[in-house]
XYZ file of N, CA and C in Angstrom:
753
model
N 23.352 16.057 -7.877
C 21.847 15.890 -8.024
C 21.477 15.009 -8.991
N 20.645 14.008 -8.837
C 20.389 13.129 -9.830
C 19.656 13.666 -11.083
N 20.180 13.267 -12.372
C 19.460 14.091 -13.467
C 18.091 13.128 -13.765
N 17.195 13.906 -14.191
C 15.855 13.290 -14.511
C 15.939 12.637 -15.840
N 15.192 11.509 -15.817
C 15.210 10.538 -16.969
C 14.941 11.679 -18.224
N 15.538 11.014 -19.310
C 15.228 11.819 -20.827
C 13.855 11.869 -21.239
N 13.430 12.972 -21.590
C 11.935 13.035 -21.956
C 11.826 12.759 -23.578
N 12.874 13.062 -24.233
C 12.650 12.847 -25.795
C 14.161 13.024 -26.343
N 14.183 12.324 -27.602
C 13.431 11.368 -28.189
C 13.521 9.954 -27.366
N 12.611 9.227 -27.210
C 12.755 7.921 -26.791
C 13.420 6.882 -27.724
N 14.132 5.815 -27.106
C 14.767 4.821 -27.833
C 13.650 3.637 -28.007
N 13.928 2.964 -28.879
C 13.160 1.644 -29.004
C 14.095 0.682 -28.331
N 13.406 -0.472 -28.058
C 14.015 -1.458 -27.237
C 15.276 -2.084 -28.017
N 15.173 -2.304 -29.249
C 16.141 -2.773 -30.054
C 17.522 -1.966 -30.128
N 17.329 -0.477 -30.038
C 18.491 0.338 -29.942
C 19.214 0.341 -28.639
N 18.392 0.266 -27.417
C 18.896 0.101 -26.356
C 19.754 -1.085 -25.983
N 18.991 -2.216 -26.432
C 19.777 -3.539 -26.322
C 21.045 -3.877 -27.027
N 21.296 -2.810 -28.006
C 22.445 -2.860 -28.837
C 23.410 -2.162 -28.242
N 23.258 -1.443 -27.223
C 24.389 -0.489 -26.470
C 25.412 -1.482 -26.135
N 26.715 -1.098 -26.084
C 27.734 -1.583 -25.446
C 27.747 -1.412 -23.913
N 28.506 -2.135 -23.060
C 28.616 -1.960 -21.754
C 28.892 -0.620 -21.374
N 29.711 0.009 -22.044
C 30.237 1.295 -21.682
C 29.198 2.291 -21.954
N 28.405 2.246 -23.226
C 27.349 2.920 -23.540
C 26.044 2.759 -22.684
N 25.803 1.568 -22.150
C 24.742 1.313 -21.186
C 24.920 1.918 -19.930
N 26.190 1.790 -19.516
C 26.435 2.596 -18.150
C 26.404 4.008 -18.228
N 26.810 4.567 -19.360
C 26.356 6.010 -19.533
C 25.072 6.435 -19.547
N 24.468 5.690 -20.246
C 22.844 6.018 -20.490
C 22.174 5.670 -19.054
N 22.551 4.895 -18.265
C 22.002 4.784 -17.009
C 22.318 5.971 -16.018
N 23.492 6.358 -16.109
C 24.048 7.517 -15.200
C 23.135 8.789 -15.822
N 23.089 8.740 -16.955
C 22.366 10.064 -17.345
C 20.919 10.176 -17.123
N 20.287 8.823 -17.181
C 18.803 8.888 -17.074
C 18.519 8.891 -15.614
N 19.370 8.796 -14.570
C 19.150 8.374 -13.290
C 18.738 6.943 -12.975
N 19.159 6.099 -13.917
C 18.832 4.622 -13.866
C 17.537 4.456 -14.056
N 16.906 5.033 -14.875
C 15.423 4.821 -15.501
C 15.643 4.479 -16.862
N 14.952 3.370 -17.235
C 15.135 2.620 -18.542
C 13.751 3.172 -19.304
N 13.888 4.084 -20.114
C 12.634 4.389 -20.846
C 12.816 4.199 -22.429
N 12.008 3.292 -22.815
C 11.804 2.944 -24.272
C 10.365 2.982 -24.747
N 10.285 3.149 -25.958
C 8.896 3.233 -26.514
C 8.087 1.808 -26.379
N 8.836 0.677 -26.413
C 8.289 -0.511 -26.594
C 8.919 -1.544 -25.341
N 8.883 -1.203 -24.087
C 9.419 -1.942 -22.999
C 9.250 -3.371 -23.105
N 7.895 -3.960 -23.623
C 7.632 -5.365 -23.764
C 8.607 -6.012 -24.707
N 9.345 -5.262 -25.526
C 10.153 -5.880 -26.406
C 11.717 -6.085 -25.985
N 12.026 -5.579 -24.736
C 13.204 -5.790 -24.070
C 13.575 -7.229 -24.106
N 14.744 -7.760 -24.802
C 15.106 -9.076 -24.670
C 15.491 -9.400 -23.374
N 15.518 -10.750 -22.973
C 15.681 -11.080 -21.807
C 17.162 -10.965 -21.351
N 18.203 -11.150 -22.341
C 19.479 -11.100 -22.102
C 19.678 -9.704 -21.859
N 18.934 -8.740 -22.302
C 19.311 -7.265 -22.153
C 18.820 -6.981 -20.576
N 17.698 -7.549 -20.280
C 17.120 -7.356 -18.851
C 18.228 -7.920 -17.783
N 18.862 -9.048 -18.066
C 19.679 -9.568 -17.265
C 20.965 -8.589 -17.187
N 21.264 -8.054 -18.141
C 22.459 -7.108 -18.103
C 22.068 -5.867 -16.958
N 20.633 -5.418 -17.026
C 20.261 -4.374 -15.970
C 20.337 -5.033 -14.761
N 19.859 -6.341 -14.518
C 19.847 -6.976 -13.279
C 21.436 -7.066 -12.798
N 22.194 -7.224 -13.513
C 23.811 -7.451 -13.082
C 24.265 -5.920 -12.686
N 23.626 -4.908 -13.088
C 23.913 -3.453 -12.713
C 23.115 -2.999 -11.472
N 22.207 -3.673 -11.143
C 21.447 -3.412 -9.990
C 22.202 -3.908 -8.721
N 21.869 -3.471 -7.557
C 22.387 -3.969 -6.281
C 22.004 -5.344 -6.069
N 23.138 -6.207 -5.707
C 22.682 -7.575 -5.218
C 23.212 -7.832 -3.993
N 22.582 -8.788 -3.084
C 23.096 -9.080 -1.885
C 24.557 -9.614 -2.000
N 25.208 -9.171 -0.875
C 26.580 -9.761 -0.796
C 26.511 -11.210 -0.217
N 27.730 -11.887 -0.336
C 27.795 -13.291 0.096
C 27.473 -13.310 1.641
N 27.615 -12.314 2.442
C 27.580 -12.132 3.730
C 25.999 -12.223 3.955
N 25.269 -11.709 3.300
C 24.016 -11.607 3.535
C 23.311 -13.018 3.247
N 22.476 -13.378 4.343
C 21.654 -14.570 4.132
C 20.292 -14.292 3.497
N 20.150 -15.292 2.635
C 18.919 -15.290 1.782
C 17.860 -15.526 2.653
N 16.671 -14.816 2.303
C 15.341 -15.044 3.282
C 15.008 -16.250 3.307
N 14.480 -16.593 4.638
C 13.951 -18.000 4.787
C 12.580 -18.156 4.531
N 12.411 -18.989 3.317
C 11.096 -19.142 2.725
C 10.276 -19.919 3.645
N 8.915 -19.489 3.549
C 7.931 -20.459 4.347
C 7.467 -21.576 3.457
N 7.686 -22.672 3.547
C 7.539 -23.808 2.738
C 6.064 -23.906 2.379
N 5.700 -24.295 1.075
C 4.371 -24.605 0.498
C 4.014 -25.759 0.911
N 2.806 -25.955 1.453
C 2.179 -27.183 1.741
C 2.003 -28.261 0.662
N 2.663 -29.519 0.800
C 2.404 -30.196 -0.405
C 0.915 -30.881 -0.151
N 0.183 -31.169 -1.318
C -0.870 -31.891 -1.296
C -2.101 -31.025 -0.917
N -1.983 -29.721 -0.707
C -2.942 -29.005 -0.105
C -4.263 -29.012 -0.902
N -4.145 -28.989 -2.266
C -5.344 -28.981 -3.023
C -5.386 -30.157 -3.900
N -4.989 -31.386 -3.421
C -5.031 -32.550 -3.993
C -6.473 -33.042 -4.032
N -7.249 -33.539 -5.059
C -8.473 -34.023 -5.202
C -8.537 -35.609 -5.218
N -9.771 -36.063 -4.542
C -9.994 -37.475 -4.562
C -10.121 -37.994 -5.850
N -9.155 -38.982 -6.509
C -9.295 -39.549 -7.739
C -10.210 -40.783 -7.914
N -10.725 -41.090 -6.686
C -11.695 -42.301 -6.786
C -12.955 -42.170 -7.726
N -13.052 -43.433 -8.337
C -14.053 -43.347 -9.523
C -15.618 -42.934 -8.783
N -15.778 -43.372 -7.470
C -16.851 -43.092 -7.061
C -17.355 -41.456 -6.672
N -16.054 -40.708 -6.712
C -16.281 -39.340 -6.599
C -17.082 -38.331 -7.516
N -18.063 -37.825 -7.343
C -18.598 -36.932 -8.107
C -17.838 -35.760 -8.588
N -17.854 -35.543 -9.999
C -17.075 -34.333 -10.387
C -17.677 -33.026 -9.727
N -16.715 -32.072 -9.368
C -17.177 -30.969 -8.824
C -18.169 -29.955 -9.448
N -19.078 -29.299 -8.885
C -19.816 -28.401 -9.694
C -19.267 -27.213 -10.107
N -19.658 -26.470 -11.180
C -18.806 -25.217 -11.395
C -18.515 -24.156 -10.267
N -19.446 -24.050 -9.395
C -19.102 -23.318 -8.083
C -18.031 -23.930 -7.208
N -18.091 -25.337 -7.220
C -17.018 -25.756 -6.282
C -15.656 -25.897 -6.963
N -15.565 -25.801 -8.126
C -14.408 -25.690 -8.958
C -13.689 -24.361 -8.901
N -14.529 -23.268 -9.005
C -14.211 -21.953 -8.898
C -13.803 -21.736 -7.577
N -14.479 -22.226 -6.441
C -14.007 -21.980 -5.053
C -12.628 -22.458 -4.832
N -12.506 -23.839 -5.199
C -11.260 -24.552 -5.238
C -10.131 -23.721 -5.988
N -10.195 -23.260 -7.102
C -9.134 -22.503 -7.713
C -8.970 -21.119 -6.978
N -10.016 -20.600 -6.369
C -9.811 -19.342 -5.595
C -9.141 -19.576 -4.432
N -9.208 -20.662 -3.712
C -8.285 -21.035 -2.437
C -6.790 -21.297 -3.035
N -6.698 -21.992 -4.166
C -5.419 -22.156 -4.681
C -4.809 -20.775 -4.954
N -5.369 -20.147 -5.611
C -4.795 -18.726 -6.031
C -4.326 -17.957 -4.815
N -5.306 -17.968 -3.904
C -5.130 -17.019 -2.763
C -3.983 -17.601 -1.833
N -3.911 -19.056 -1.785
C -2.888 -19.530 -0.936
C -1.412 -19.400 -1.590
N -1.207 -19.516 -3.035
C -0.157 -19.175 -3.616
C 0.229 -17.776 -3.353
N -0.798 -16.771 -3.575
C -0.387 -15.282 -3.159
C 0.048 -15.033 -1.881
N -0.419 -15.844 -0.722
C -0.125 -15.755 0.686
C 1.491 -16.210 0.761
N 1.607 -17.176 0.217
C 3.156 -17.808 0.284
C 4.254 -16.806 -0.214
N 3.854 -16.257 -1.604
C 4.602 -15.317 -2.162
C 4.752 -14.313 -1.459
N 3.832 -13.796 -0.767
C 3.948 -12.404 -0.033
C 4.623 -12.452 1.054
N 4.336 -13.719 1.892
C 5.513 -13.925 3.117
C 6.667 -14.145 2.793
N 7.047 -14.919 1.593
C 8.477 -15.117 1.430
C 9.220 -13.819 0.780
N 8.259 -12.794 0.324
C 8.950 -11.593 0.031
C 9.033 -10.574 0.964
N 8.535 -11.108 2.230
C 8.985 -10.103 3.408
C 7.415 -9.346 3.685
N 6.601 -9.738 3.062
C 5.254 -9.139 3.368
C 4.430 -9.645 4.549
N 3.374 -8.768 5.063
C 2.502 -9.435 6.324
C 1.105 -9.509 6.073
N 0.682 -10.715 5.691
C -0.805 -10.919 5.307
C -1.738 -10.283 6.469
N -2.791 -9.982 5.955
C -3.703 -9.436 7.055
C -4.361 -10.482 7.916
N -4.223 -11.778 7.610
C -4.697 -12.739 8.485
C -4.009 -14.260 8.140
N -4.066 -14.858 9.187
C -3.321 -16.373 8.939
C -4.060 -17.212 7.846
N -3.223 -17.827 7.216
C -3.693 -18.689 6.104
C -4.651 -19.830 6.663
N -4.383 -20.165 7.971
C -5.254 -21.184 8.534
C -6.646 -20.789 8.701
N -6.962 -19.495 8.503
C -8.398 -18.969 8.695
C -9.016 -18.718 7.320
N -8.220 -19.029 6.184
C -8.708 -18.545 4.969
C -10.228 -19.233 4.610
N -10.439 -20.565 4.877
C -11.680 -21.136 4.456
C -12.624 -20.684 5.540
N -12.387 -20.450 6.664
C -13.509 -19.955 7.795
C -13.933 -18.559 7.297
N -12.885 -17.780 6.796
C -13.349 -16.328 6.492
C -14.072 -16.314 5.272
N -13.594 -17.245 4.344
C -14.417 -17.291 3.069
C -15.839 -17.638 3.184
N -16.252 -18.487 4.424
C -17.408 -18.689 4.677
C -18.182 -17.456 5.387
N -17.396 -16.809 6.311
C -17.885 -15.797 7.071
C -16.844 -14.904 7.438
N -16.883 -13.518 6.919
C -15.766 -12.572 7.389
C -15.375 -12.391 8.925
N -16.576 -12.484 9.625
C -16.686 -12.232 11.162
C -15.922 -11.089 11.483
N -14.893 -11.317 12.584
C -14.271 -10.057 13.190
C -13.271 -9.550 12.237
N -12.881 -10.232 11.121
C -12.003 -9.584 9.973
C -12.698 -8.809 8.966
N -14.019 -8.594 9.214
C -14.738 -7.896 8.196
C -14.126 -6.408 7.957
N -13.764 -5.574 8.985
C -13.490 -4.162 9.016
C -12.007 -4.161 8.501
N -11.076 -5.276 8.657
C -9.696 -5.247 8.324
C -9.729 -5.551 6.850
N -10.437 -6.419 6.395
C -10.514 -6.837 4.851
C -11.219 -5.671 4.120
N -11.984 -4.866 4.726
C -12.415 -3.949 3.839
C -11.649 -2.961 3.354
N -10.391 -2.757 3.595
C -9.297 -1.991 3.212
C -8.864 -2.473 1.918
N -9.157 -3.805 1.609
C -8.569 -4.479 0.376
C -9.683 -4.781 -0.419
N -10.878 -4.603 -0.183
C -12.215 -4.975 -1.113
C -12.495 -3.919 -1.870
N -12.940 -4.156 -3.141
C -13.842 -3.365 -3.769
C -15.040 -2.762 -3.079
N -15.325 -1.498 -3.347
C -16.474 -0.971 -2.553
C -17.678 -1.525 -2.749
N -17.812 -2.416 -3.992
C -19.059 -2.919 -4.095
C -19.183 -4.364 -3.860
N -18.108 -4.856 -3.185
C -18.014 -6.299 -2.732
C -17.596 -6.482 -1.366
N -18.468 -6.230 -0.455
C -18.095 -6.116 1.046
C -17.995 -7.478 1.551
N -18.221 -8.623 0.841
C -18.302 -9.868 1.285
C -17.145 -10.627 0.824
N -16.263 -9.983 -0.142
C -15.204 -10.585 -0.952
C -14.008 -11.048 0.093
N -13.612 -12.202 0.251
C -12.430 -12.712 0.980
C -11.283 -12.945 0.231
N -11.207 -12.676 -1.023
C -10.086 -12.932 -1.865
C -9.136 -11.840 -1.752
N -8.495 -11.446 -0.677
C -7.651 -10.281 -0.834
C -6.069 -10.360 -0.756
N -5.509 -11.842 -0.648
C -4.264 -11.876 -0.660
C -3.479 -11.429 -1.905
N -4.180 -11.810 -3.024
C -3.421 -11.306 -4.356
C -3.345 -9.738 -4.247
N -4.448 -8.928 -3.652
C -4.273 -7.507 -3.886
C -3.092 -7.048 -2.943
N -2.987 -7.720 -1.543
C -2.128 -7.276 -0.931
C -0.701 -7.752 -1.406
N -0.528 -8.805 -2.227
C 0.892 -8.975 -2.710
C 1.147 -8.128 -3.882
N 0.084 -7.652 -4.610
C 0.257 -6.757 -5.712
C 0.891 -5.416 -5.132
N 0.231 -4.986 -3.969
C 0.470 -3.743 -3.315
C 2.079 -3.682 -2.829
N 2.245 -4.866 -2.170
C 3.571 -5.068 -1.582
C 4.691 -4.874 -2.752
N 4.255 -5.638 -3.879
C 5.366 -5.660 -4.848
C 5.562 -4.238 -5.358
N 4.541 -3.477 -5.475
C 4.676 -2.019 -5.849
C 5.605 -1.191 -4.898
N 5.180 -1.698 -3.552
C 6.097 -0.783 -2.603
C 7.496 -1.250 -2.835
N 7.781 -2.530 -3.040
C 9.074 -2.892 -3.270
C 9.996 -2.376 -4.415
N 9.092 -2.291 -5.457
C 9.850 -1.565 -6.660
C 10.171 -0.011 -6.115
N 9.129 0.650 -5.560
C 9.481 2.108 -5.140
C 10.680 2.114 -4.268
N 10.644 1.202 -3.287
C 11.849 1.122 -2.335
C 13.051 0.966 -2.974
N 13.228 0.167 -4.042
C 14.283 0.058 -4.787
C 14.790 1.066 -5.563
N 13.889 1.782 -6.184
C 14.046 2.983 -7.142
C 14.671 4.069 -6.078
N 13.965 4.246 -5.061
C 14.551 5.376 -4.084
C 15.899 5.049 -3.604
N 16.355 3.923 -3.660
C 17.667 3.709 -3.220
C 18.679 3.447 -4.328
N 18.336 3.947 -5.658
C 19.173 4.024 -6.753
C 19.307 2.796 -7.823
N 18.241 1.960 -7.561
C 18.304 0.643 -8.377
C 17.685 0.963 -9.635
N 17.748 0.022 -10.716
C 17.206 0.397 -11.866
C 15.976 -0.015 -11.920
N 14.886 0.612 -12.657
C 13.565 0.407 -13.185
C 13.095 0.612 -14.305
N 12.285 -0.067 -15.042
C 11.791 0.488 -16.179
C 10.563 1.373 -16.099
N 10.730 2.383 -17.009
C 9.688 3.657 -16.719
C 8.423 3.102 -16.416
N 7.733 3.834 -15.652
C 6.428 3.594 -15.298
C 6.150 3.754 -13.639
N 7.315 3.285 -12.912
C 7.436 3.531 -11.392
C 7.706 5.134 -11.294
N 8.320 5.762 -12.455
C 8.648 7.084 -12.190
C 7.636 8.088 -11.856
N 6.577 7.939 -12.384
C 5.391 8.632 -12.013
C 4.926 8.556 -10.643
N 4.918 7.240 -10.075
C 4.818 7.022 -8.829
C 5.623 7.744 -7.992
N 7.024 7.742 -8.266
C 8.013 8.457 -7.651
C 7.807 10.066 -7.494
N 7.429 10.426 -8.554
C 7.183 11.866 -8.538
C 6.000 12.367 -7.610
N 5.069 11.479 -7.530
C 3.872 11.741 -6.702
C 4.230 11.508 -5.308
N 4.950 10.540 -5.083
C 5.271 10.247 -3.723
C 6.047 11.253 -3.083
N 7.117 11.783 -3.783
C 8.107 12.745 -3.368
C 7.640 14.072 -3.141
N 6.454 14.387 -4.101
C 5.919 15.818 -4.108
C 7.034 16.673 -4.459
N 7.029 17.819 -3.452
C 7.843 18.850 -3.773
C 9.211 18.947 -2.955
N 9.413 17.622 -2.593
C 10.911 17.444 -1.656
C 11.958 17.883 -2.795
N 13.069 18.583 -2.284
C 14.135 19.003 -2.960
C 15.464 18.616 -2.164
N 16.512 18.383 -2.914
C 17.807 18.089 -2.154
C 18.387 19.293 -1.471
N 18.801 19.189 -0.320
C 19.438 20.201 0.281
C 20.938 20.074 0.305
N 21.617 21.075 0.693
C 23.224 21.138 0.470
C 23.968 19.831 0.722
N 24.728 19.288 -0.275
C 25.565 18.081 0.002
C 24.981 16.905 -0.251
N 23.519 16.995 -0.495
C 22.671 15.749 -0.714
C 22.778 15.279 -2.228
N 22.755 13.993 -2.404
C 23.047 13.407 -3.636
C 21.999 12.060 -3.765
N 21.539 11.841 -4.961
C 20.766 10.537 -5.257
C 19.411 10.787 -4.751
N 18.639 9.726 -4.885
C 17.070 9.825 -4.450
C 16.866 9.725 -2.877
N 17.826 8.827 -2.535
C 17.323 8.417 -1.098
C 16.932 9.458 -0.140
N 17.863 10.677 0.065
C 17.662 11.594 1.000
C 16.188 12.235 0.948
N 15.827 12.327 -0.315
C 14.540 13.047 -0.596
C 13.161 11.844 -0.075
N 13.591 10.891 -0.525
C 12.614 9.701 -0.149
C 12.469 9.539 1.402
N 13.471 9.543 2.162
C 13.426 9.456 3.566
C 12.594 10.611 4.031
N 13.083 11.707 3.555
C 11.989 12.882 4.224
C 10.520 12.726 3.829
N 10.357 12.383 2.659
C 8.982 12.173 2.154
C 8.190 10.947 2.939
N 8.935 10.015 3.225
C 8.265 9.063 4.275
C 7.930 9.621 5.411
N 9.015 10.178 6.206
C 8.845 10.656 7.778
C 7.683 11.775 7.574
N 7.919 12.652 6.428
C 6.741 13.758 6.587
C 5.448 13.193 6.523
N 5.122 12.271 5.526
C 3.972 11.594 5.593
C 3.397 10.892 6.814
N 4.222 10.184 7.271
C 3.929 9.379 8.522
C 3.616 10.467 9.663
N 4.418 11.601 9.782
C 4.067 12.548 10.755
C 2.689 13.237 10.534
N 2.465 13.508 9.218
C 1.058 14.012 8.896
C -0.115 13.223 9.410
N 0.038 11.933 9.399
C -0.968 11.088 9.796
C -0.756 10.458 11.434
N -0.083 11.280 12.093
C 0.055 11.127 13.532
C 1.066 10.011 14.037
N 1.864 9.588 13.047
C 3.008 8.623 13.427
C 4.192 9.357 13.839
N 4.636 9.170 15.216
C 5.806 9.921 15.708
C 6.935 9.130 16.308
N 6.696 7.792 15.990
C 7.894 6.886 16.437
C 9.163 7.227 15.707
N 10.236 7.250 16.404
C 11.559 7.611 15.638
C 11.971 6.255 15.010
N 12.409 6.564 13.780
C 13.097 5.334 13.000
C 14.067 5.648 11.996
N 14.800 4.922 11.491
C 16.000 5.357 10.440
C 16.007 4.246 9.347
N 15.786 4.769 8.332
C 15.658 3.945 6.926
C 17.214 3.695 6.652
N 17.433 2.293 6.332
C 18.644 2.075 5.825
C 18.779 2.141 4.132
N 19.827 2.740 3.745
C 20.090 2.736 2.222
C 20.178 1.476 1.699
N 20.616 0.449 2.254
C 20.376 -1.017 1.923
C 19.312 -1.659 2.666
N 18.363 -1.950 2.087
C 17.013 -2.510 2.456
C 17.324 -3.977 3.018
N 18.427 -4.577 2.555
C 18.849 -5.944 3.005
C 19.244 -5.948 4.553
N 19.799 -4.737 4.862
C 20.229 -4.611 6.160
C 19.236 -3.977 7.195
N 17.945 -3.733 6.693
C 16.988 -3.114 7.223
C 16.196 -4.094 8.108
N 15.790 -3.730 9.467
C 15.035 -4.828 10.114
C 13.514 -4.753 9.764
N 12.951 -5.941 10.021
C 11.540 -5.950 9.518
C 10.636 -4.910 9.967
N 10.798 -4.421 11.199
C 9.775 -3.421 11.843
C 10.135 -2.198 10.989
N 11.240 -1.711 10.735
C 11.588 -0.485 10.176
C 10.899 -0.658 8.560
N 11.010 -1.833 7.866
C 10.759 -1.809 6.641
C 8.922 -1.811 6.789
N 8.672 -2.315 7.680
C 6.985 -2.287 7.933
C 6.505 -0.997 8.101
N 7.168 -0.147 8.853
C 7.064 1.393 9.015
C 7.146 2.036 7.689
N 8.155 1.573 6.925
C 8.241 2.349 5.679
C 7.205 2.002 4.661
N 6.535 0.763 4.825
C 5.519 0.475 4.060
C 4.301 1.245 4.394
N 4.218 1.494 5.579
C 3.081 2.250 6.120
C 3.058 3.382 5.545
N 4.231 4.327 5.363
C 4.210 5.445 4.522
C 3.847 5.466 3.331
N 3.991 4.125 2.613
C 3.497 3.925 1.340
C 2.077 3.861 1.293
N 1.448 3.174 2.102
C 0.130 3.066 2.297
C -0.546 4.408 2.556
N 0.136 5.219 3.255
C -0.586 6.435 3.508
C -0.535 7.180 2.399
N 0.528 6.970 1.494
C 0.435 7.753 0.397
C -0.645 7.326 -0.617
N -0.944 6.113 -0.620
C -2.162 5.490 -1.300
C -3.419 6.240 -0.725
N -3.633 6.306 0.603
C -4.683 6.698 1.252
C -4.852 8.344 0.912
N -3.821 9.016 0.720
C -3.952 10.418 0.555
C -4.406 10.559 -1.157
N -4.024 9.614 -1.860
C -4.374 9.629 -3.186
C -5.761 9.273 -3.387
N -6.273 8.490 -2.626
C -7.758 8.189 -2.564
C -8.572 9.460 -2.155
N -7.933 9.927 -1.019
C -8.642 11.125 -0.462
C -9.033 12.274 -1.427
N -7.833 12.393 -2.131
C -7.741 13.530 -3.192
C -8.778 13.365 -4.298
N -8.981 11.968 -4.561
C -9.828 11.678 -5.846
C -11.249 11.796 -5.529
N -11.411 11.911 -4.164
C -12.917 12.097 -3.683
C -13.470 13.668 -3.301
N -12.437 14.314 -3.486
C -12.745 15.798 -3.366
C -13.570 16.410 -4.474
């Protein structure tokens, strides 16, 4: 059974960064591969790289994800002297479009699925139309006309990816551990089980079943081998966890 991360005393970044490779390996093994320091913002880049080197990396046989190209000149402006400078509202709108477009491509290239095609972005910005109900999931409650949802979708997807990696034994800096404890709830190891993954699989399946999802699926301990549909089902379990957290907060 994987050990829980040490509760006290916490180390400082400079202390952990000074560990030899053998000391670092022992620390990660004893902490369940959770890095907990008083000042994580001070972890030096070379130490973070040492952590990355110890995390699971794709093998040479695994093809890198095919990235969707970012369109060139999408937000180019007319530099003609006769062109009037944009108003503050026009400039804000242009920056919002650019930010949402960048978030869209980052989300897609990281395996996520946006709520609507990028080609509809400007139309939806003018009128949510048939996407009104879909986008409401990502909007603040007091902003029913907000069309800027790709950044929120990207943030949620990245949080899911961190939990997905942590469940499979990869290294994270403390912060995700509280999410982990809440996500798996009271799940415990059964005889012969080791690591976090078996507990995580049961937690995902139990939560989906609770919400009426009955399709059979099998999570892969190596997410690089897992097909897109199964990953999306796994993500659905994560979103249902968020839904349950929200429902509890309203009681």
